[in-house]
Amino acid sequence: MEGSELAKTRKKIIRKKQENSAAPKPGRNPPKEYQFKKGTSGNEKGRPPGSKNLKTIVMEAAADQVTVTINGKSRKISKLQATVMQLATKGATGDQKAMGKFVELVDEMEMRASASRPAQFPLGEPDLQVLRAIYERMKQCRTEGAAE
């Protein structure tokens, strides 16, 4: 093949690719009447503004107040507090499932509290050695300053 024939063949291939790309492909270019209109969302009936997610609904339900009688006196407490009190009472009366749940709950709370509380001495031995060396140098500076 000569150079001019090769160029013509390339042009034909390029034209075919362009013609094929202009043809509508399923799912790629829907008809204009079904395309999203300019300035509108694709999900017009989506989640309405102000609606609550599951976490918010559960936390509101847990915070709702109920009236209970404790030691002969009526008190208003949250449903969450009442539920935990009932769990503890069931566990104390010998319900094995309630005991296990309550002990797990207490253990988890203690683990969270200890994780958030810093250790009494968070410094390791190398850190303490550095601090001791700095302290000794500071003492030397103080004694040299007093001698002058």
mmCIF file of C-alpha atoms in Angstrom:
data_model
loop_
_atom_site.group_PDB
_atom_site.id
_atom_site.type_symbol
_atom_site.label_atom_id
_atom_site.label_comp_id
_atom_site.label_asym_id
_atom_site.label_seq_id
_atom_site.Cartn_x
_atom_site.Cartn_y
_atom_site.Cartn_z
ATOM 1 C CA MET A 1 0.000 0.000 0.000
ATOM 2 C CA GLU A 2 1.205 3.414 -0.860
ATOM 3 C CA GLY A 3 1.175 6.356 1.519
ATOM 4 C CA SER A 4 -1.871 8.034 -0.073
ATOM 5 C CA GLU A 5 -3.917 4.829 0.004
ATOM 6 C CA LEU A 6 -2.978 4.279 3.656
ATOM 7 C CA ALA A 7 -4.120 7.811 4.486
ATOM 8 C CA LYS A 8 -7.460 7.230 2.699
ATOM 9 C CA THR A 9 -7.999 3.977 4.626
ATOM 10 C CA ARG A 10 -7.324 5.750 7.921
ATOM 11 C CA LYS A 11 -9.810 8.497 7.047
ATOM 12 C CA LYS A 12 -12.466 5.886 6.249
ATOM 13 C CA ILE A 13 -11.883 4.173 9.622
ATOM 14 C CA ILE A 14 -12.070 7.489 11.473
ATOM 15 C CA ARG A 15 -15.313 8.418 9.629
ATOM 16 C CA LYS A 16 -16.870 5.063 10.524
ATOM 17 C CA LYS A 17 -15.960 5.556 14.198
ATOM 18 C CA GLN A 18 -17.508 9.043 14.158
ATOM 19 C CA GLU A 19 -20.667 7.783 12.466
ATOM 20 C CA ASN A 20 -20.970 4.942 14.974
ATOM 21 C CA SER A 21 -20.460 7.242 17.949
ATOM 22 C CA ALA A 22 -23.277 9.545 16.741
ATOM 23 C CA ALA A 23 -25.741 6.650 16.679
ATOM 24 C CA PRO A 24 -27.913 6.436 19.805
ATOM 25 C CA LYS A 25 -26.848 3.732 22.232
ATOM 26 C CA PRO A 26 -29.253 2.108 24.678
ATOM 27 C CA GLY A 27 -29.230 3.868 28.037
ATOM 28 C CA ARG A 28 -26.768 6.552 27.007
ATOM 29 C CA ASN A 29 -28.834 9.232 25.307
ATOM 30 C CA PRO A 30 -32.495 8.976 26.256
ATOM 31 C CA PRO A 31 -34.989 10.957 24.176
ATOM 32 C CA LYS A 32 -35.221 14.655 25.111
ATOM 33 C CA GLU A 33 -38.663 14.251 26.715
ATOM 34 C CA TYR A 34 -37.243 11.803 29.274
ATOM 35 C CA GLN A 35 -34.016 13.663 30.061
ATOM 36 C CA PHE A 36 -33.719 15.683 33.274
ATOM 37 C CA LYS A 37 -34.894 19.259 32.813
ATOM 38 C CA LYS A 38 -32.345 22.022 33.422
ATOM 39 C CA GLY A 39 -32.337 23.240 37.024
ATOM 40 C CA THR A 40 -34.273 20.310 38.504
ATOM 41 C CA SER A 41 -33.030 17.442 40.581
ATOM 42 C CA GLY A 42 -33.007 13.881 39.361
ATOM 43 C CA ASN A 43 -34.856 12.788 42.504
ATOM 44 C CA GLU A 44 -37.645 15.308 42.929
ATOM 45 C CA LYS A 45 -39.629 13.171 45.370
ATOM 46 C CA GLY A 46 -36.577 12.337 47.466
ATOM 47 C CA ARG A 47 -36.332 12.605 51.226
ATOM 48 C CA PRO A 48 -38.456 15.598 52.256
ATOM 49 C CA PRO A 49 -36.781 18.416 54.174
ATOM 50 C CA GLY A 50 -37.136 18.122 57.929
ATOM 51 C CA SER A 51 -37.641 14.360 57.931
ATOM 52 C CA LYS A 52 -35.726 12.461 60.608
ATOM 53 C CA ASN A 53 -33.337 9.573 60.240
ATOM 54 C CA LEU A 54 -33.522 6.390 62.329
ATOM 55 C CA LYS A 55 -30.927 7.513 64.884
ATOM 56 C CA THR A 56 -32.861 10.704 65.642
ATOM 57 C CA ILE A 57 -36.145 8.819 65.999
ATOM 58 C CA VAL A 58 -34.612 6.234 68.349
ATOM 59 C CA MET A 59 -32.898 8.869 70.501
ATOM 60 C CA GLU A 60 -36.115 10.898 70.773
ATOM 61 C CA ALA A 61 -38.029 7.772 71.807
ATOM 62 C CA ALA A 62 -35.370 6.991 74.426
ATOM 63 C CA ALA A 63 -35.553 10.535 75.797
ATOM 64 C CA ASP A 64 -39.378 10.513 76.151
ATOM 65 C CA GLN A 65 -40.532 10.817 79.761
ATOM 66 C CA VAL A 66 -42.599 8.182 81.574
ATOM 67 C CA THR A 67 -44.056 8.228 85.084
ATOM 68 C CA VAL A 68 -42.851 5.405 87.335
ATOM 69 C CA THR A 69 -43.266 4.583 90.989
ATOM 70 C CA ILE A 70 -39.968 4.117 92.828
ATOM 71 C CA ASN A 71 -40.099 3.316 96.562
ATOM 72 C CA GLY A 72 -43.736 4.442 96.695
ATOM 73 C CA LYS A 73 -43.072 7.820 95.042
ATOM 74 C CA SER A 74 -44.056 8.816 91.496
ATOM 75 C CA ARG A 75 -41.219 10.162 89.394
ATOM 76 C CA LYS A 76 -40.786 11.161 85.766
ATOM 77 C CA ILE A 77 -37.752 9.550 84.127
ATOM 78 C CA SER A 78 -36.684 8.862 80.540
ATOM 79 C CA LYS A 79 -37.670 5.612 78.838
ATOM 80 C CA LEU A 80 -33.985 4.776 78.502
ATOM 81 C CA GLN A 81 -33.467 5.154 82.248
ATOM 82 C CA ALA A 82 -36.597 3.107 82.976
ATOM 83 C CA THR A 83 -35.411 0.358 80.618
ATOM 84 C CA VAL A 84 -31.993 0.157 82.253
ATOM 85 C CA MET A 85 -33.596 0.100 85.713
ATOM 86 C CA GLN A 86 -35.874 -2.767 84.642
ATOM 87 C CA LEU A 87 -32.909 -4.649 83.199
ATOM 88 C CA ALA A 88 -30.998 -4.234 86.451
ATOM 89 C CA THR A 89 -34.010 -5.316 88.507
ATOM 90 C CA LYS A 90 -34.557 -8.427 86.365
ATOM 91 C CA GLY A 91 -30.879 -9.293 86.661
ATOM 92 C CA ALA A 92 -31.030 -8.881 90.435
ATOM 93 C CA THR A 93 -34.002 -11.261 90.657
ATOM 94 C CA GLY A 94 -32.033 -14.017 88.913
ATOM 95 C CA ASP A 95 -32.885 -13.707 85.201
ATOM 96 C CA GLN A 96 -29.719 -15.064 83.549
ATOM 97 C CA LYS A 97 -30.233 -13.241 80.234
ATOM 98 C CA ALA A 98 -30.821 -9.917 81.978
ATOM 99 C CA MET A 99 -27.780 -10.460 84.195
ATOM 100 C CA GLY A 100 -25.561 -11.075 81.175
ATOM 101 C CA LYS A 101 -26.883 -8.055 79.286
ATOM 102 C CA PHE A 102 -26.544 -5.784 82.299
ATOM 103 C CA VAL A 103 -23.006 -6.909 83.106
ATOM 104 C CA GLU A 104 -22.009 -6.422 79.439
ATOM 105 C CA LEU A 105 -23.532 -2.947 79.496
ATOM 106 C CA VAL A 106 -21.702 -1.958 82.679
ATOM 107 C CA ASP A 107 -18.444 -3.408 81.338
ATOM 108 C CA GLU A 108 -18.775 -1.444 78.094
ATOM 109 C CA MET A 109 -19.423 1.787 79.998
ATOM 110 C CA GLU A 110 -16.371 1.205 82.202
ATOM 111 C CA MET A 111 -14.224 0.463 79.125
ATOM 112 C CA ARG A 112 -15.355 3.691 77.462
ATOM 113 C CA ALA A 113 -14.684 5.683 80.622
ATOM 114 C CA SER A 114 -11.206 4.220 81.053
ATOM 115 C CA ALA A 115 -10.383 4.806 77.376
ATOM 116 C CA SER A 116 -11.357 8.473 77.604
ATOM 117 C CA ARG A 117 -9.475 8.992 80.875
ATOM 118 C CA PRO A 118 -5.724 9.520 80.414
ATOM 119 C CA ALA A 119 -3.363 7.176 82.215
ATOM 120 C CA GLN A 120 -1.884 8.474 85.447
ATOM 121 C CA PHE A 121 1.648 8.377 84.026
ATOM 122 C CA PRO A 122 1.372 8.303 80.243
ATOM 123 C CA LEU A 123 5.130 8.814 79.813
ATOM 124 C CA GLY A 124 7.371 5.855 79.092
ATOM 125 C CA GLU A 125 10.801 5.234 80.599
ATOM 126 C CA PRO A 126 12.713 6.968 77.757
ATOM 127 C CA ASP A 127 10.532 10.068 78.230
ATOM 128 C CA LEU A 128 11.253 10.107 81.946
ATOM 129 C CA GLN A 129 15.007 9.844 81.287
ATOM 130 C CA VAL A 130 14.848 12.872 78.985
ATOM 131 C CA LEU A 131 12.898 14.861 81.569
ATOM 132 C CA ARG A 132 15.399 13.939 84.311
ATOM 133 C CA ALA A 133 18.321 15.053 82.099
ATOM 134 C CA ILE A 134 16.588 18.381 81.400
ATOM 135 C CA TYR A 135 15.919 18.848 85.108
ATOM 136 C CA GLU A 136 19.592 18.219 85.956
ATOM 137 C CA ARG A 137 20.710 20.772 83.326
ATOM 138 C CA MET A 138 18.263 23.312 84.709
ATOM 139 C CA LYS A 139 19.651 22.778 88.227
ATOM 140 C CA GLN A 140 23.183 23.389 86.887
ATOM 141 C CA CYS A 141 22.093 26.637 85.227
ATOM 142 C CA ARG A 142 20.525 27.801 88.482
ATOM 143 C CA THR A 143 23.681 27.099 90.513
ATOM 144 C CA GLU A 144 25.918 28.791 87.888
ATOM 145 C CA GLY A 145 23.680 31.873 87.878
ATOM 146 C CA ALA A 146 23.810 32.097 91.687
ATOM 147 C CA ALA A 147 27.641 31.858 91.721
ATOM 148 C CA GLU A 148 28.086 34.945 89.470
#
